[in-house]
Each structure stands twice: as structure tokens, then as C-alpha cells.
Amino acid sequence: MTEKPTGTEQAVTHTEKVGAFDIRNFIGALIGLYGVILLIVGLVGFSEEEAARTGGVNANLWAGVAMIAFGLVFLAWAKLKPLVVKVEEDPSGEAPRDIAAADE
């Protein structure tokens, strides 16, 4: 349990963006990376044998393009609507700083 400061010292509450630690950044980057790999494989490694298996569709190429688009959507979502947390700071330095919102 965190005690409220007494006297002239008051806890300062402000908000901070999560930033690079937002899971949407990791998901978007990882899916985008896999998409780039598939795109390269689709551009370089598409053969007649693979065309016969997929009915003439370059599946790696189109899956790579879709994954890159999906990854960009996640990165844009994280950039345009960042996660915000409420942070309470104690000017006396006695209370530990916690980014979890505590409803008291």
C-alpha cells in the first residue's frame, strides 16, 4: 500500500506513452520481416514446378505482399494510437515508481 505524501509535497500524476515496448511494434516488425523474406523468395525462387503445384499463382510473392501490408498496419496502429499509462511520481522519492494504474 502506497501512502499519500503529507504537507506541501504532493504526488504528481502524468501520462506516458509505452513507445517501443508496445507489443504491436514487435508483431508488426516480425510479420513484416517474414513478409520481406517471402517476397524475396517469391521473386527469386518461383519455378515451373511450383507454378504447377499452385495453379500458376506465385503464392510466396502474394503471401509476402500481404504480410508486409499487415505488418505496416500494425506499425501504423501503434504509431497513430499509442498506449498511454498513468504514472504517479512522489517528489520525496520514498514511494517506488510504478507504471501500473492503481485504483485506490
mmCIF file of N, CA and C in Angstrom:
data_model
loop_
_atom_site.group_PDB
_atom_site.id
_atom_site.type_symbol
_atom_site.label_atom_id
_atom_site.label_comp_id
_atom_site.label_asym_id
_atom_site.label_seq_id
_atom_site.Cartn_x
_atom_site.Cartn_y
_atom_site.Cartn_z
ATOM 1 N N MET A 1 0.850 -1.171 0.000
ATOM 2 C CA MET A 1 0.000 0.000 0.000
ATOM 3 C C MET A 1 0.893 1.229 0.000
ATOM 4 N N THR A 2 0.645 2.160 -0.907
ATOM 5 C CA THR A 2 1.430 3.380 -1.003
ATOM 6 C C THR A 2 0.741 4.491 -0.231
ATOM 7 N N GLU A 3 1.501 5.148 0.641
ATOM 8 C CA GLU A 3 0.936 6.244 1.406
ATOM 9 C C GLU A 3 1.009 7.531 0.596
ATOM 10 N N LYS A 4 0.002 8.360 0.778
ATOM 11 C CA LYS A 4 -0.021 9.657 0.114
ATOM 12 C C LYS A 4 0.920 10.597 0.866
ATOM 13 N N PRO A 5 1.656 11.461 0.125
ATOM 14 C CA PRO A 5 2.538 12.406 0.797
ATOM 15 C C PRO A 5 1.739 13.422 1.608
ATOM 16 N N THR A 6 2.325 13.853 2.708
ATOM 17 C CA THR A 6 1.664 14.825 3.567
ATOM 18 C C THR A 6 2.379 16.160 3.457
ATOM 19 N N GLY A 7 1.723 17.201 3.951
ATOM 20 C CA GLY A 7 2.360 18.501 3.953
ATOM 21 C C GLY A 7 2.319 19.146 2.580
ATOM 22 N N THR A 8 3.405 19.817 2.225
ATOM 23 C CA THR A 8 3.454 20.543 0.952
ATOM 24 C C THR A 8 3.774 19.626 -0.219
ATOM 25 N N GLU A 9 4.304 18.444 0.058
ATOM 26 C CA GLU A 9 4.641 17.514 -1.025
ATOM 27 C C GLU A 9 3.375 16.842 -1.530
ATOM 28 N N GLN A 10 3.179 16.873 -2.854
ATOM 29 C CA GLN A 10 2.028 16.215 -3.452
ATOM 30 C C GLN A 10 2.515 15.298 -4.554
ATOM 31 N N ALA A 11 1.836 14.183 -4.685
ATOM 32 C CA ALA A 11 2.189 13.254 -5.751
ATOM 33 C C ALA A 11 1.794 13.870 -7.094
ATOM 34 N N VAL A 12 2.676 13.740 -8.057
ATOM 35 C CA VAL A 12 2.432 14.267 -9.390
ATOM 36 C C VAL A 12 2.016 13.107 -10.280
ATOM 37 N N THR A 13 0.881 13.256 -10.931
ATOM 38 C CA THR A 13 0.394 12.215 -11.819
ATOM 39 C C THR A 13 0.429 12.735 -13.244
ATOM 40 N N HIS A 14 1.020 11.960 -14.135
ATOM 41 C CA HIS A 14 1.043 12.314 -15.546
ATOM 42 C C HIS A 14 0.955 11.044 -16.375
ATOM 43 N N THR A 15 0.825 11.210 -17.665
ATOM 44 C CA THR A 15 0.725 10.049 -18.552
ATOM 45 C C THR A 15 1.981 9.951 -19.415
ATOM 46 N N GLU A 16 2.331 8.722 -19.748
ATOM 47 C CA GLU A 16 3.474 8.446 -20.618
ATOM 48 C C GLU A 16 3.066 7.435 -21.674
ATOM 49 N N LYS A 17 3.674 7.551 -22.845
ATOM 50 C CA LYS A 17 3.431 6.578 -23.903
ATOM 51 C C LYS A 17 4.311 5.351 -23.673
ATOM 52 N N VAL A 18 3.782 4.179 -24.018
ATOM 53 C CA VAL A 18 4.539 2.945 -23.847
ATOM 54 C C VAL A 18 5.701 2.900 -24.828
ATOM 55 N N GLY A 19 5.503 3.381 -26.045
ATOM 56 C CA GLY A 19 6.566 3.506 -27.038
ATOM 57 C C GLY A 19 7.039 2.191 -27.602
ATOM 58 N N ALA A 20 8.338 1.952 -27.542
ATOM 59 C CA ALA A 20 8.948 0.783 -28.177
ATOM 60 C C ALA A 20 8.526 -0.526 -27.526
ATOM 61 N N PHE A 21 7.997 -0.478 -26.323
ATOM 62 C CA PHE A 21 7.615 -1.701 -25.633
ATOM 63 C C PHE A 21 6.183 -2.124 -25.933
ATOM 64 N N ASP A 22 5.543 -1.447 -26.871
ATOM 65 C CA ASP A 22 4.197 -1.813 -27.295
ATOM 66 C C ASP A 22 4.282 -3.108 -28.106
ATOM 67 N N ILE A 23 3.480 -4.089 -27.768
ATOM 68 C CA ILE A 23 3.538 -5.403 -28.422
ATOM 69 C C ILE A 23 3.201 -5.292 -29.903
ATOM 70 N N ARG A 24 2.424 -4.281 -30.287
ATOM 71 C CA ARG A 24 2.077 -4.117 -31.695
ATOM 72 C C ARG A 24 3.308 -3.820 -32.541
ATOM 73 N N ASN A 25 4.302 -3.168 -31.972
ATOM 74 C CA ASN A 25 5.553 -2.923 -32.706
ATOM 75 C C ASN A 25 6.277 -4.237 -32.999
ATOM 76 N N PHE A 26 6.337 -5.122 -32.017
ATOM 77 C CA PHE A 26 7.004 -6.411 -32.213
ATOM 78 C C PHE A 26 6.256 -7.274 -33.227
ATOM 79 N N ILE A 27 4.929 -7.308 -33.113
ATOM 80 C CA ILE A 27 4.126 -8.103 -34.050
ATOM 81 C C ILE A 27 4.284 -7.570 -35.462
ATOM 82 N N GLY A 28 4.170 -6.258 -35.639
ATOM 83 C CA GLY A 28 4.290 -5.660 -36.967
ATOM 84 C C GLY A 28 5.659 -5.873 -37.581
ATOM 85 N N ALA A 29 6.701 -5.728 -36.769
ATOM 86 C CA ALA A 29 8.060 -5.907 -37.288
ATOM 87 C C ALA A 29 8.324 -7.357 -37.671
ATOM 88 N N LEU A 30 7.882 -8.296 -36.844
ATOM 89 C CA LEU A 30 8.125 -9.706 -37.120
ATOM 90 C C LEU A 30 7.352 -10.188 -38.346
ATOM 91 N N ILE A 31 6.080 -9.836 -38.431
ATOM 92 C CA ILE A 31 5.295 -10.230 -39.596
ATOM 93 C C ILE A 31 5.824 -9.546 -40.849
ATOM 94 N N GLY A 32 6.233 -8.297 -40.735
ATOM 95 C CA GLY A 32 6.826 -7.593 -41.874
ATOM 96 C C GLY A 32 8.129 -8.229 -42.339
ATOM 97 N N LEU A 33 8.947 -8.660 -41.393
ATOM 98 C CA LEU A 33 10.204 -9.321 -41.738
ATOM 99 C C LEU A 33 9.947 -10.634 -42.480
ATOM 100 N N TYR A 34 9.003 -11.428 -41.961
ATOM 101 C CA TYR A 34 8.639 -12.666 -42.656
ATOM 102 C C TYR A 34 8.078 -12.370 -44.048
ATOM 103 N N GLY A 35 7.338 -11.284 -44.159
ATOM 104 C CA GLY A 35 6.795 -10.888 -45.452
ATOM 105 C C GLY A 35 7.881 -10.527 -46.450
ATOM 106 N N VAL A 36 8.905 -9.818 -45.993
ATOM 107 C CA VAL A 36 10.023 -9.469 -46.875
ATOM 108 C C VAL A 36 10.750 -10.731 -47.332
ATOM 109 N N ILE A 37 10.946 -11.672 -46.425
ATOM 110 C CA ILE A 37 11.607 -12.934 -46.792
ATOM 111 C C ILE A 37 10.788 -13.678 -47.840
ATOM 112 N N LEU A 38 9.471 -13.784 -47.638
ATOM 113 C CA LEU A 38 8.620 -14.458 -48.612
ATOM 114 C C LEU A 38 8.589 -13.712 -49.950
ATOM 115 N N LEU A 39 8.600 -12.402 -49.907
ATOM 116 C CA LEU A 39 8.619 -11.610 -51.135
ATOM 117 C C LEU A 39 9.881 -11.891 -51.941
ATOM 118 N N ILE A 40 11.019 -11.937 -51.274
ATOM 119 C CA ILE A 40 12.285 -12.223 -51.957
ATOM 120 C C ILE A 40 12.273 -13.638 -52.525
ATOM 121 N N VAL A 41 11.797 -14.606 -51.737
ATOM 122 C CA VAL A 41 11.712 -15.980 -52.229
ATOM 123 C C VAL A 41 10.768 -16.059 -53.424
ATOM 124 N N GLY A 42 9.677 -15.332 -53.384
ATOM 125 C CA GLY A 42 8.736 -15.332 -54.492
ATOM 126 C C GLY A 42 9.305 -14.709 -55.751
ATOM 127 N N LEU A 43 10.123 -13.683 -55.591
ATOM 128 C CA LEU A 43 10.725 -13.036 -56.759
ATOM 129 C C LEU A 43 11.865 -13.859 -57.346
ATOM 130 N N VAL A 44 12.643 -14.514 -56.507
ATOM 131 C CA VAL A 44 13.840 -15.220 -56.963
ATOM 132 C C VAL A 44 13.590 -16.695 -57.234
ATOM 133 N N GLY A 45 12.787 -17.350 -56.403
ATOM 134 C CA GLY A 45 12.724 -18.799 -56.456
ATOM 135 C C GLY A 45 11.476 -19.391 -57.083
ATOM 136 N N PHE A 46 10.707 -18.632 -57.838
ATOM 137 C CA PHE A 46 9.492 -19.184 -58.442
ATOM 138 C C PHE A 46 9.861 -19.963 -59.694
ATOM 139 N N SER A 47 9.512 -21.258 -59.699
ATOM 140 C CA SER A 47 9.877 -22.120 -60.821
ATOM 141 C C SER A 47 8.614 -22.700 -61.465
ATOM 142 N N GLU A 48 8.823 -23.398 -62.571
ATOM 143 C CA GLU A 48 7.700 -24.036 -63.262
ATOM 144 C C GLU A 48 7.071 -25.134 -62.396
ATOM 145 N N GLU A 49 7.898 -25.815 -61.608
ATOM 146 C CA GLU A 49 7.386 -26.863 -60.721
ATOM 147 C C GLU A 49 6.448 -26.274 -59.672
ATOM 148 N N GLU A 50 6.850 -25.159 -59.078
ATOM 149 C CA GLU A 50 5.996 -24.500 -58.093
ATOM 150 C C GLU A 50 4.746 -23.937 -58.739
ATOM 151 N N ALA A 51 4.859 -23.449 -59.959
ATOM 152 C CA ALA A 51 3.694 -22.932 -60.671
ATOM 153 C C ALA A 51 2.678 -24.047 -60.917
ATOM 154 N N ALA A 52 3.159 -25.232 -61.196
ATOM 155 C CA ALA A 52 2.262 -26.364 -61.421
ATOM 156 C C ALA A 52 1.552 -26.767 -60.125
ATOM 157 N N ARG A 53 2.253 -26.665 -58.979
ATOM 158 C CA ARG A 53 1.653 -27.030 -57.692
ATOM 159 C C ARG A 53 0.600 -26.022 -57.230
ATOM 160 N N THR A 54 0.802 -24.752 -57.572
ATOM 161 C CA THR A 54 -0.101 -23.706 -57.078
ATOM 162 C C THR A 54 -1.080 -23.220 -58.134
ATOM 163 N N GLY A 55 -1.117 -23.840 -59.290
ATOM 164 C CA GLY A 55 -2.039 -23.417 -60.341
ATOM 165 C C GLY A 55 -1.597 -22.139 -61.031
ATOM 166 N N GLY A 56 -0.310 -21.899 -61.063
ATOM 167 C CA GLY A 56 0.229 -20.725 -61.745
ATOM 168 C C GLY A 56 0.317 -19.477 -60.882
ATOM 169 N N VAL A 57 -0.076 -19.570 -59.623
ATOM 170 C CA VAL A 57 -0.042 -18.421 -58.716
ATOM 171 C C VAL A 57 1.262 -18.463 -57.926
ATOM 172 N N ASN A 58 1.942 -17.333 -57.859
ATOM 173 C CA ASN A 58 3.168 -17.227 -57.070
ATOM 174 C C ASN A 58 2.758 -16.976 -55.610
ATOM 175 N N ALA A 59 2.510 -18.057 -54.882
ATOM 176 C CA ALA A 59 1.974 -17.971 -53.519
ATOM 177 C C ALA A 59 2.922 -17.242 -52.572
ATOM 178 N N ASN A 60 4.221 -17.478 -52.688
ATOM 179 C CA ASN A 60 5.182 -16.806 -51.804
ATOM 180 C C ASN A 60 5.157 -15.298 -52.026
ATOM 181 N N LEU A 61 5.078 -14.885 -53.270
ATOM 182 C CA LEU A 61 5.060 -13.453 -53.587
ATOM 183 C C LEU A 61 3.835 -12.783 -52.986
ATOM 184 N N TRP A 62 2.655 -13.351 -53.213
ATOM 185 C CA TRP A 62 1.428 -12.730 -52.734
ATOM 186 C C TRP A 62 1.288 -12.827 -51.218
ATOM 187 N N ALA A 63 1.736 -13.911 -50.634
ATOM 188 C CA ALA A 63 1.717 -14.008 -49.172
ATOM 189 C C ALA A 63 2.682 -12.994 -48.555
ATOM 190 N N GLY A 64 3.833 -12.802 -49.189
ATOM 191 C CA GLY A 64 4.788 -11.804 -48.704
ATOM 192 C C GLY A 64 4.239 -10.397 -48.775
ATOM 193 N N VAL A 65 3.576 -10.066 -49.881
ATOM 194 C CA VAL A 65 2.974 -8.727 -50.022
ATOM 195 C C VAL A 65 1.896 -8.523 -48.955
ATOM 196 N N ALA A 66 1.055 -9.548 -48.747
ATOM 197 C CA ALA A 66 0.001 -9.444 -47.732
ATOM 198 C C ALA A 66 0.588 -9.300 -46.329
ATOM 199 N N MET A 67 1.654 -10.031 -46.037
ATOM 200 C CA MET A 67 2.257 -9.959 -44.705
ATOM 201 C C MET A 67 2.939 -8.609 -44.474
ATOM 202 N N ILE A 68 3.550 -8.053 -45.514
ATOM 203 C CA ILE A 68 4.151 -6.722 -45.386
ATOM 204 C C ILE A 68 3.064 -5.688 -45.117
ATOM 205 N N ALA A 69 1.954 -5.770 -45.840
ATOM 206 C CA ALA A 69 0.850 -4.834 -45.626
ATOM 207 C C ALA A 69 0.286 -4.974 -44.211
ATOM 208 N N PHE A 70 0.114 -6.217 -43.749
ATOM 209 C CA PHE A 70 -0.403 -6.464 -42.405
ATOM 210 C C PHE A 70 0.552 -5.909 -41.346
ATOM 211 N N GLY A 71 1.845 -6.117 -41.532
ATOM 212 C CA GLY A 71 2.836 -5.589 -40.592
ATOM 213 C C GLY A 71 2.831 -4.073 -40.558
ATOM 214 N N LEU A 72 2.683 -3.443 -41.712
ATOM 215 C CA LEU A 72 2.619 -1.974 -41.772
ATOM 216 C C LEU A 72 1.371 -1.442 -41.081
ATOM 217 N N VAL A 73 0.264 -2.172 -41.197
ATOM 218 C CA VAL A 73 -0.960 -1.765 -40.495
ATOM 219 C C VAL A 73 -0.731 -1.792 -38.988
ATOM 220 N N PHE A 74 -0.082 -2.824 -38.479
ATOM 221 C CA PHE A 74 0.205 -2.906 -37.044
ATOM 222 C C PHE A 74 1.135 -1.777 -36.605
ATOM 223 N N LEU A 75 2.168 -1.491 -37.384
ATOM 224 C CA LEU A 75 3.096 -0.417 -37.016
ATOM 225 C C LEU A 75 2.409 0.948 -37.058
ATOM 226 N N ALA A 76 1.560 1.163 -38.053
ATOM 227 C CA ALA A 76 0.821 2.426 -38.149
ATOM 228 C C ALA A 76 -0.160 2.559 -36.987
ATOM 229 N N TRP A 77 -0.813 1.448 -36.626
ATOM 230 C CA TRP A 77 -1.747 1.459 -35.498
ATOM 231 C C TRP A 77 -1.025 1.846 -34.210
ATOM 232 N N ALA A 78 0.145 1.293 -33.991
ATOM 233 C CA ALA A 78 0.912 1.612 -32.784
ATOM 234 C C ALA A 78 1.378 3.067 -32.794
ATOM 235 N N LYS A 79 1.681 3.585 -33.965
ATOM 236 C CA LYS A 79 2.163 4.968 -34.072
ATOM 237 C C LYS A 79 1.014 5.975 -33.929
ATOM 238 N N LEU A 80 -0.134 5.680 -34.560
ATOM 239 C CA LEU A 80 -1.242 6.624 -34.561
ATOM 240 C C LEU A 80 -2.057 6.605 -33.266
ATOM 241 N N LYS A 81 -2.126 5.463 -32.625
ATOM 242 C CA LYS A 81 -2.890 5.347 -31.374
ATOM 243 C C LYS A 81 -2.032 4.647 -30.320
ATOM 244 N N PRO A 82 -1.058 5.363 -29.753
ATOM 245 C CA PRO A 82 -0.141 4.722 -28.802
ATOM 246 C C PRO A 82 -0.843 4.406 -27.473
ATOM 247 N N LEU A 83 -0.339 3.376 -26.802
ATOM 248 C CA LEU A 83 -0.831 3.035 -25.471
ATOM 249 C C LEU A 83 -0.283 4.047 -24.477
ATOM 250 N N VAL A 84 -1.147 4.489 -23.574
ATOM 251 C CA VAL A 84 -0.769 5.507 -22.598
ATOM 252 C C VAL A 84 -1.031 4.942 -21.208
ATOM 253 N N VAL A 85 -0.078 5.144 -20.317
ATOM 254 C CA VAL A 85 -0.225 4.692 -18.932
ATOM 255 C C VAL A 85 -0.134 5.892 -17.992
ATOM 256 N N LYS A 86 -0.837 5.777 -16.863
ATOM 257 C CA LYS A 86 -0.808 6.831 -15.858
ATOM 258 C C LYS A 86 0.329 6.540 -14.887
ATOM 259 N N VAL A 87 1.186 7.528 -14.656
ATOM 260 C CA VAL A 87 2.339 7.371 -13.773
ATOM 261 C C VAL A 87 2.214 8.375 -12.631
ATOM 262 N N GLU A 88 2.392 7.877 -11.420
ATOM 263 C CA GLU A 88 2.351 8.743 -10.256
ATOM 264 C C GLU A 88 3.753 8.813 -9.664
ATOM 265 N N GLU A 89 4.266 10.021 -9.554
ATOM 266 C CA GLU A 89 5.613 10.223 -9.009
ATOM 267 C C GLU A 89 5.515 10.902 -7.647
ATOM 268 N N ASP A 90 6.327 10.436 -6.737
ATOM 269 C CA ASP A 90 6.397 11.002 -5.400
ATOM 270 C C ASP A 90 7.629 11.901 -5.337
ATOM 271 N N PRO A 91 7.449 13.215 -5.139
ATOM 272 C CA PRO A 91 8.616 14.116 -5.111
ATOM 273 C C PRO A 91 9.598 13.825 -3.985
ATOM 274 N N SER A 92 9.143 13.158 -2.906
ATOM 275 C CA SER A 92 10.063 12.848 -1.810
ATOM 276 C C SER A 92 10.994 11.702 -2.172
ATOM 277 N N GLY A 93 10.625 10.895 -3.182
ATOM 278 C CA GLY A 93 11.461 9.778 -3.597
ATOM 279 C C GLY A 93 11.297 8.538 -2.748
ATOM 280 N N GLU A 94 10.345 8.554 -1.821
ATOM 281 C CA GLU A 94 10.164 7.409 -0.935
ATOM 282 C C GLU A 94 9.298 6.314 -1.552
ATOM 283 N N ALA A 95 8.309 6.699 -2.314
ATOM 284 C CA ALA A 95 7.405 5.709 -2.904
ATOM 285 C C ALA A 95 8.005 5.201 -4.212
ATOM 286 N N PRO A 96 7.970 3.888 -4.433
ATOM 287 C CA PRO A 96 8.501 3.357 -5.685
ATOM 288 C C PRO A 96 7.633 3.795 -6.870
ATOM 289 N N ARG A 97 8.278 4.002 -8.006
ATOM 290 C CA ARG A 97 7.564 4.419 -9.205
ATOM 291 C C ARG A 97 7.017 3.155 -9.884
ATOM 292 N N ASP A 98 5.727 3.170 -10.157
ATOM 293 C CA ASP A 98 5.076 2.010 -10.748
ATOM 294 C C ASP A 98 4.232 2.472 -11.917
ATOM 295 N N ILE A 99 4.358 1.794 -13.059
ATOM 296 C CA ILE A 99 3.585 2.194 -14.226
ATOM 297 C C ILE A 99 2.208 1.566 -14.239
ATOM 298 N N ALA A 100 1.943 0.638 -13.337
ATOM 299 C CA ALA A 100 0.617 0.023 -13.265
ATOM 300 C C ALA A 100 -0.350 1.003 -12.628
ATOM 301 N N ALA A 101 -1.526 1.116 -13.224
ATOM 302 C CA ALA A 101 -2.527 2.014 -12.680
ATOM 303 C C ALA A 101 -3.121 1.380 -11.428
ATOM 304 N N ALA A 102 -3.018 2.076 -10.322
ATOM 305 C CA ALA A 102 -3.543 1.570 -9.054
ATOM 306 C C ALA A 102 -4.791 2.365 -8.713
ATOM 307 N N ASP A 103 -5.906 1.680 -8.630
ATOM 308 C CA ASP A 103 -7.154 2.322 -8.249
ATOM 309 C C ASP A 103 -7.329 2.205 -6.741
ATOM 310 N N GLU A 104 -7.288 3.329 -6.108
ATOM 311 C CA GLU A 104 -7.413 3.329 -4.654
ATOM 312 C C GLU A 104 -8.615 4.126 -4.255
#
